[in-house]
Amino acid sequence: MKPYDSLAPIATERLVLRRLTLSDNDIDDLHAQQSNPELTTYMLYDPRDRATIIEKIQEWTGNEVLAATNDYLQLAIDLPDAVPPTAVESTAVTDANGSATATTTSASASPGAATEPPPERRTVMIGTLYFKLTNAEESTAEIGWALHPNFQGKGYAREAASALLDVAFGEMELHRVTALLDPRNGDSIRLCEALGMRREAHFVEDLWFRGAWEDTYSYAILAREWTLRSRR
């Protein structure tokens, strides 16, 4: 494999993949994603508040190179000229029996407002891509993705993941890329299959997840398989 240290954005037909920053827009957009319970249903973390988002971006921006085992990048998926979603805020509500339950509301909700200004349109980070070298000597890596629900079902995740796999098997000359996911996550299963990845394993109750043992699917694709798909 060859190390990857490019800071240049990766442009696709509709999207741009780039490094995350601590800009207000990046913080707002990532908060909108990772505070959303629908997006985090099958993630290994609970909905995050804004302070946690800032901490995570600071952590991720410290990783700049893919060269050694366990090196990883978290990339932004940008869509030009879109309406940014708003963050979801969780509030604890106590019922008559004293039990606390969580409710969610839009951070920008304004009940009772007579009129609202037209929504702002700008370049929006609609999701993220995760890419980790699992074994640099054996040229293997893992890919993952997350997309805000407002932008799902439009082929954006496939377009972004395909561009990153082009880099993985082209510029980096990797041999094999895997994806690990929850078997209940139908959207990710369909995306793996659309990318030409095959299911290689079903690990039964291998992960303690939110109070219960859960299963994991493992998907993979080889460099030669990706090359054949690209030539079709």
mmCIF file of C-alpha atoms in Angstrom:
data_model
loop_
_atom_site.group_PDB
_atom_site.id
_atom_site.type_symbol
_atom_site.label_atom_id
_atom_site.label_comp_id
_atom_site.label_asym_id
_atom_site.label_seq_id
_atom_site.Cartn_x
_atom_site.Cartn_y
_atom_site.Cartn_z
ATOM 1 C CA MET A 1 0.000 0.000 0.000
ATOM 2 C CA LYS A 2 0.930 3.635 -0.379
ATOM 3 C CA PRO A 3 0.382 6.220 2.389
ATOM 4 C CA TYR A 4 -2.329 8.795 1.866
ATOM 5 C CA ASP A 5 -1.749 12.332 3.141
ATOM 6 C CA SER A 6 -3.563 14.474 0.601
ATOM 7 C CA LEU A 7 -5.510 17.428 1.992
ATOM 8 C CA ALA A 8 -7.135 18.132 -1.378
ATOM 9 C CA PRO A 9 -10.928 17.696 -1.535
ATOM 10 C CA ILE A 10 -12.305 14.796 -3.586
ATOM 11 C CA ALA A 11 -15.003 15.980 -6.017
ATOM 12 C CA THR A 12 -17.732 13.690 -7.387
ATOM 13 C CA GLU A 13 -20.629 14.467 -9.705
ATOM 14 C CA ARG A 14 -22.708 16.055 -6.935
ATOM 15 C CA LEU A 15 -20.559 16.014 -3.792
ATOM 16 C CA VAL A 16 -17.230 17.018 -2.279
ATOM 17 C CA LEU A 17 -15.345 14.897 0.263
ATOM 18 C CA ARG A 18 -12.987 16.886 2.486
ATOM 19 C CA ARG A 19 -11.350 17.144 5.893
ATOM 20 C CA LEU A 20 -13.480 18.383 8.789
ATOM 21 C CA THR A 21 -12.841 21.789 10.358
ATOM 22 C CA LEU A 22 -13.925 23.659 13.490
ATOM 23 C CA SER A 23 -15.924 26.173 11.451
ATOM 24 C CA ASP A 24 -19.389 27.120 12.739
ATOM 25 C CA ASN A 25 -21.039 25.438 9.743
ATOM 26 C CA ASP A 26 -19.168 22.168 10.280
ATOM 27 C CA ILE A 27 -20.047 22.142 13.969
ATOM 28 C CA ASP A 28 -23.705 22.955 13.237
ATOM 29 C CA ASP A 29 -24.034 20.388 10.455
ATOM 30 C CA LEU A 30 -22.338 17.580 12.363
ATOM 31 C CA HIS A 31 -24.407 18.399 15.449
ATOM 32 C CA ALA A 32 -27.570 18.166 13.312
ATOM 33 C CA GLN A 33 -26.491 14.695 12.219
ATOM 34 C CA GLN A 34 -25.188 13.196 15.421
ATOM 35 C CA SER A 35 -27.906 14.598 17.687
ATOM 36 C CA ASN A 36 -30.547 12.866 15.555
ATOM 37 C CA PRO A 37 -31.829 9.638 17.169
ATOM 38 C CA GLU A 38 -32.793 8.239 13.758
ATOM 39 C CA LEU A 39 -29.207 8.523 12.521
ATOM 40 C CA THR A 40 -27.651 7.119 15.697
ATOM 41 C CA THR A 41 -29.971 4.089 15.980
ATOM 42 C CA TYR A 42 -27.257 1.663 14.886
ATOM 43 C CA MET A 43 -24.217 3.755 15.777
ATOM 44 C CA LEU A 44 -21.921 2.895 18.679
ATOM 45 C CA TYR A 45 -22.751 6.189 20.394
ATOM 46 C CA ASP A 46 -25.853 7.945 21.686
ATOM 47 C CA PRO A 47 -27.031 11.313 20.301
ATOM 48 C CA ARG A 48 -24.336 13.921 20.947
ATOM 49 C CA ASP A 49 -24.604 17.487 22.199
ATOM 50 C CA ARG A 50 -22.762 20.427 20.656
ATOM 51 C CA ALA A 51 -19.893 20.366 23.172
ATOM 52 C CA THR A 52 -19.217 16.709 22.387
ATOM 53 C CA ILE A 53 -19.288 17.460 18.649
ATOM 54 C CA ILE A 54 -16.559 20.070 19.099
ATOM 55 C CA GLU A 55 -14.457 17.577 21.063
ATOM 56 C CA LYS A 56 -14.889 14.923 18.367
ATOM 57 C CA ILE A 57 -13.910 17.290 15.547
ATOM 58 C CA GLN A 58 -10.814 18.317 17.507
ATOM 59 C CA GLU A 59 -9.955 14.619 17.871
ATOM 60 C CA TRP A 60 -10.565 13.780 14.218
ATOM 61 C CA THR A 61 -8.683 16.740 12.784
ATOM 62 C CA GLY A 62 -5.563 15.502 14.576
ATOM 63 C CA ASN A 63 -5.462 12.567 12.169
ATOM 64 C CA GLU A 64 -3.926 13.656 8.878
ATOM 65 C CA VAL A 65 -2.212 10.627 7.343
ATOM 66 C CA LEU A 66 -3.163 7.058 6.470
ATOM 67 C CA ALA A 67 0.131 5.199 6.715
ATOM 68 C CA ALA A 68 0.208 2.851 9.717
ATOM 69 C CA THR A 69 -2.165 0.282 11.178
ATOM 70 C CA ASN A 70 -5.092 1.966 12.999
ATOM 71 C CA ASP A 71 -4.592 5.325 11.259
ATOM 72 C CA TYR A 72 -7.991 6.688 10.316
ATOM 73 C CA LEU A 73 -9.757 9.652 8.734
ATOM 74 C CA GLN A 74 -13.235 11.050 9.266
ATOM 75 C CA LEU A 75 -14.251 12.970 6.142
ATOM 76 C CA ALA A 76 -17.083 15.425 5.564
ATOM 77 C CA ILE A 77 -19.540 14.815 2.716
ATOM 78 C CA ASP A 78 -20.528 18.219 1.312
ATOM 79 C CA LEU A 79 -23.573 18.936 -0.864
ATOM 80 C CA PRO A 80 -23.638 22.390 -2.527
ATOM 81 C CA ASP A 81 -26.796 24.512 -2.382
ATOM 82 C CA ALA A 82 -28.819 22.643 0.223
ATOM 83 C CA VAL A 83 -30.964 23.537 3.226
ATOM 84 C CA PRO A 84 -29.076 22.721 6.445
ATOM 85 C CA PRO A 85 -30.987 20.533 8.910
ATOM 86 C CA THR A 86 -31.264 21.641 12.515
ATOM 87 C CA ALA A 87 -29.969 19.862 15.587
ATOM 88 C CA VAL A 88 -32.206 17.841 17.849
ATOM 89 C CA GLU A 89 -32.190 18.700 21.526
ATOM 90 C CA SER A 90 -33.078 16.096 24.168
ATOM 91 C CA THR A 91 -35.029 17.191 27.239
ATOM 92 C CA ALA A 92 -35.774 15.092 30.300
ATOM 93 C CA VAL A 93 -39.469 15.067 31.263
ATOM 94 C CA THR A 94 -40.686 13.668 34.596
ATOM 95 C CA ASP A 95 -44.097 11.970 34.642
ATOM 96 C CA ALA A 96 -46.550 11.698 37.552
ATOM 97 C CA ASN A 97 -44.727 8.659 38.909
ATOM 98 C CA GLY A 98 -41.419 10.466 38.985
ATOM 99 C CA SER A 99 -39.946 8.581 36.030
ATOM 100 C CA ALA A 100 -37.781 10.560 33.633
ATOM 101 C CA THR A 101 -38.191 10.132 29.886
ATOM 102 C CA ALA A 102 -36.368 11.881 27.048
ATOM 103 C CA THR A 103 -38.159 14.008 24.484
ATOM 104 C CA THR A 104 -36.601 15.551 21.413
ATOM 105 C CA THR A 105 -37.238 18.905 19.773
ATOM 106 C CA SER A 106 -35.675 20.875 16.960
ATOM 107 C CA ALA A 107 -33.081 23.287 18.258
ATOM 108 C CA SER A 108 -34.469 26.024 16.060
ATOM 109 C CA ALA A 109 -38.160 25.441 16.702
ATOM 110 C CA SER A 110 -40.131 28.627 17.327
ATOM 111 C CA PRO A 111 -43.711 27.755 18.307
ATOM 112 C CA GLY A 112 -46.215 30.499 17.756
ATOM 113 C CA ALA A 113 -44.215 32.347 15.117
ATOM 114 C CA ALA A 114 -46.553 33.894 12.565
ATOM 115 C CA THR A 115 -44.131 33.652 9.671
ATOM 116 C CA GLU A 116 -40.718 32.173 9.114
ATOM 117 C CA PRO A 117 -38.004 33.429 6.772
ATOM 118 C CA PRO A 118 -37.199 31.247 3.764
ATOM 119 C CA PRO A 119 -34.709 28.520 4.634
ATOM 120 C CA GLU A 120 -31.042 29.340 4.178
ATOM 121 C CA ARG A 121 -29.315 27.533 1.328
ATOM 122 C CA ARG A 122 -25.581 26.892 1.401
ATOM 123 C CA THR A 123 -23.047 24.116 1.098
ATOM 124 C CA VAL A 124 -24.078 21.589 3.744
ATOM 125 C CA MET A 125 -22.139 18.721 5.295
ATOM 126 C CA ILE A 126 -24.820 16.051 4.852
ATOM 127 C CA GLY A 127 -22.819 13.160 6.280
ATOM 128 C CA THR A 128 -19.437 11.681 7.061
ATOM 129 C CA LEU A 129 -17.196 8.862 5.851
ATOM 130 C CA TYR A 130 -14.944 6.857 8.163
ATOM 131 C CA PHE A 131 -11.861 5.108 6.784
ATOM 132 C CA LYS A 132 -9.367 3.159 8.887
ATOM 133 C CA LEU A 133 -6.276 1.138 8.016
ATOM 134 C CA THR A 134 -6.886 -2.157 9.812
ATOM 135 C CA ASN A 135 -3.549 -3.671 8.749
ATOM 136 C CA ALA A 136 -1.056 -1.579 6.827
ATOM 137 C CA GLU A 137 1.271 -4.519 6.099
ATOM 138 C CA GLU A 138 -1.576 -6.531 4.582
ATOM 139 C CA SER A 139 -3.090 -3.480 2.820
ATOM 140 C CA THR A 140 -6.519 -3.797 4.422
ATOM 141 C CA ALA A 141 -8.924 -1.109 5.613
ATOM 142 C CA GLU A 142 -12.428 -0.552 6.956
ATOM 143 C CA ILE A 143 -14.993 1.902 5.604
ATOM 144 C CA GLY A 144 -18.061 3.350 7.318
ATOM 145 C CA TRP A 145 -20.644 6.032 6.593
ATOM 146 C CA ALA A 146 -23.369 8.152 8.145
ATOM 147 C CA LEU A 147 -25.868 10.390 6.348
ATOM 148 C CA HIS A 148 -28.461 12.750 7.798
ATOM 149 C CA PRO A 149 -31.973 11.304 7.261
ATOM 150 C CA ASN A 150 -32.986 14.386 5.215
ATOM 151 C CA PHE A 151 -30.514 13.342 2.513
ATOM 152 C CA GLN A 152 -30.951 9.586 2.469
ATOM 153 C CA GLY A 153 -32.462 7.696 -0.449
ATOM 154 C CA LYS A 154 -30.852 9.913 -3.115
ATOM 155 C CA GLY A 155 -27.702 7.914 -3.851
ATOM 156 C CA TYR A 156 -25.376 10.297 -2.004
ATOM 157 C CA ALA A 157 -23.881 7.644 0.297
ATOM 158 C CA ARG A 158 -23.110 5.358 -2.637
ATOM 159 C CA GLU A 159 -21.555 8.227 -4.596
ATOM 160 C CA ALA A 160 -19.361 9.273 -1.662
ATOM 161 C CA ALA A 161 -18.298 5.747 -0.697
ATOM 162 C CA SER A 162 -17.489 4.915 -4.325
ATOM 163 C CA ALA A 163 -15.183 7.927 -4.569
ATOM 164 C CA LEU A 164 -13.345 6.879 -1.408
ATOM 165 C CA LEU A 165 -13.012 3.293 -2.635
ATOM 166 C CA ASP A 166 -11.526 4.654 -5.861
ATOM 167 C CA VAL A 167 -8.815 6.309 -3.749
ATOM 168 C CA ALA A 168 -8.365 3.202 -1.584
ATOM 169 C CA PHE A 169 -7.833 0.817 -4.477
ATOM 170 C CA GLY A 170 -6.220 3.339 -6.814
ATOM 171 C CA GLU A 171 -3.948 5.875 -5.172
ATOM 172 C CA MET A 172 -3.405 3.854 -1.994
ATOM 173 C CA GLU A 173 -3.153 0.463 -3.742
ATOM 174 C CA LEU A 174 -4.988 -1.359 -0.951
ATOM 175 C CA HIS A 175 -5.903 -5.017 -1.340
ATOM 176 C CA ARG A 176 -9.125 -5.316 0.624
ATOM 177 C CA VAL A 177 -11.742 -3.078 2.296
ATOM 178 C CA THR A 178 -14.359 -4.247 4.796
ATOM 179 C CA ALA A 179 -17.500 -2.793 6.368
ATOM 180 C CA LEU A 180 -19.003 -3.851 9.711
ATOM 181 C CA LEU A 181 -22.677 -3.167 10.395
ATOM 182 C CA ASP A 182 -25.745 -4.066 12.400
ATOM 183 C CA PRO A 183 -27.855 -6.724 10.610
ATOM 184 C CA ARG A 184 -30.962 -4.629 11.361
ATOM 185 C CA ASN A 185 -29.553 -1.714 9.369
ATOM 186 C CA GLY A 186 -31.199 -2.376 6.027
ATOM 187 C CA ASP A 187 -29.946 0.850 4.434
ATOM 188 C CA SER A 188 -26.303 -0.038 5.072
ATOM 189 C CA ILE A 189 -26.835 -3.600 3.849
ATOM 190 C CA ARG A 190 -28.277 -2.284 0.587
ATOM 191 C CA LEU A 191 -25.394 0.165 0.228
ATOM 192 C CA CYS A 192 -22.796 -2.583 0.711
ATOM 193 C CA GLU A 193 -24.505 -4.678 -1.939
ATOM 194 C CA ALA A 194 -24.748 -1.708 -4.310
ATOM 195 C CA LEU A 195 -20.995 -1.194 -3.911
ATOM 196 C CA GLY A 196 -20.385 -4.821 -4.861
ATOM 197 C CA MET A 197 -19.341 -5.895 -1.373
ATOM 198 C CA ARG A 198 -20.178 -9.438 -0.326
ATOM 199 C CA ARG A 199 -21.314 -10.592 3.098
ATOM 200 C CA GLU A 200 -18.512 -12.751 4.487
ATOM 201 C CA ALA A 201 -19.546 -13.273 8.085
ATOM 202 C CA HIS A 202 -22.446 -13.110 10.509
ATOM 203 C CA PHE A 203 -21.067 -12.798 14.021
ATOM 204 C CA VAL A 204 -23.730 -13.863 16.510
ATOM 205 C CA GLU A 205 -24.068 -11.832 19.722
ATOM 206 C CA ASP A 206 -20.501 -10.537 19.461
ATOM 207 C CA LEU A 207 -21.265 -7.003 20.663
ATOM 208 C CA TRP A 208 -22.776 -5.721 23.911
ATOM 209 C CA PHE A 209 -24.853 -2.829 22.607
ATOM 210 C CA ARG A 210 -27.195 -0.667 24.682
ATOM 211 C CA GLY A 211 -27.968 -3.324 27.232
ATOM 212 C CA ALA A 212 -28.191 -6.377 24.984
ATOM 213 C CA TRP A 213 -26.045 -8.735 22.939
ATOM 214 C CA GLU A 214 -26.294 -7.915 19.227
ATOM 215 C CA ASP A 215 -25.014 -9.419 15.986
ATOM 216 C CA THR A 216 -22.614 -8.000 13.380
ATOM 217 C CA TYR A 217 -22.425 -8.464 9.621
ATOM 218 C CA SER A 218 -19.054 -8.240 7.890
ATOM 219 C CA TYR A 219 -18.909 -7.205 4.219
ATOM 220 C CA ALA A 220 -15.798 -6.945 2.034
ATOM 221 C CA ILE A 221 -14.518 -6.227 -1.460
ATOM 222 C CA LEU A 222 -11.108 -6.806 -3.067
ATOM 223 C CA ALA A 223 -9.161 -4.433 -5.273
ATOM 224 C CA ARG A 224 -9.542 -6.659 -8.358
ATOM 225 C CA GLU A 225 -13.298 -6.878 -7.797
ATOM 226 C CA TRP A 226 -13.600 -3.102 -7.542
ATOM 227 C CA THR A 227 -11.539 -2.666 -10.705
ATOM 228 C CA LEU A 228 -13.794 -5.051 -12.647
ATOM 229 C CA ARG A 229 -16.903 -3.168 -11.490
ATOM 230 C CA SER A 230 -15.378 0.146 -12.498
ATOM 231 C CA ARG A 231 -14.715 -1.114 -16.026
ATOM 232 C CA ARG A 232 -18.316 -2.152 -16.644
#
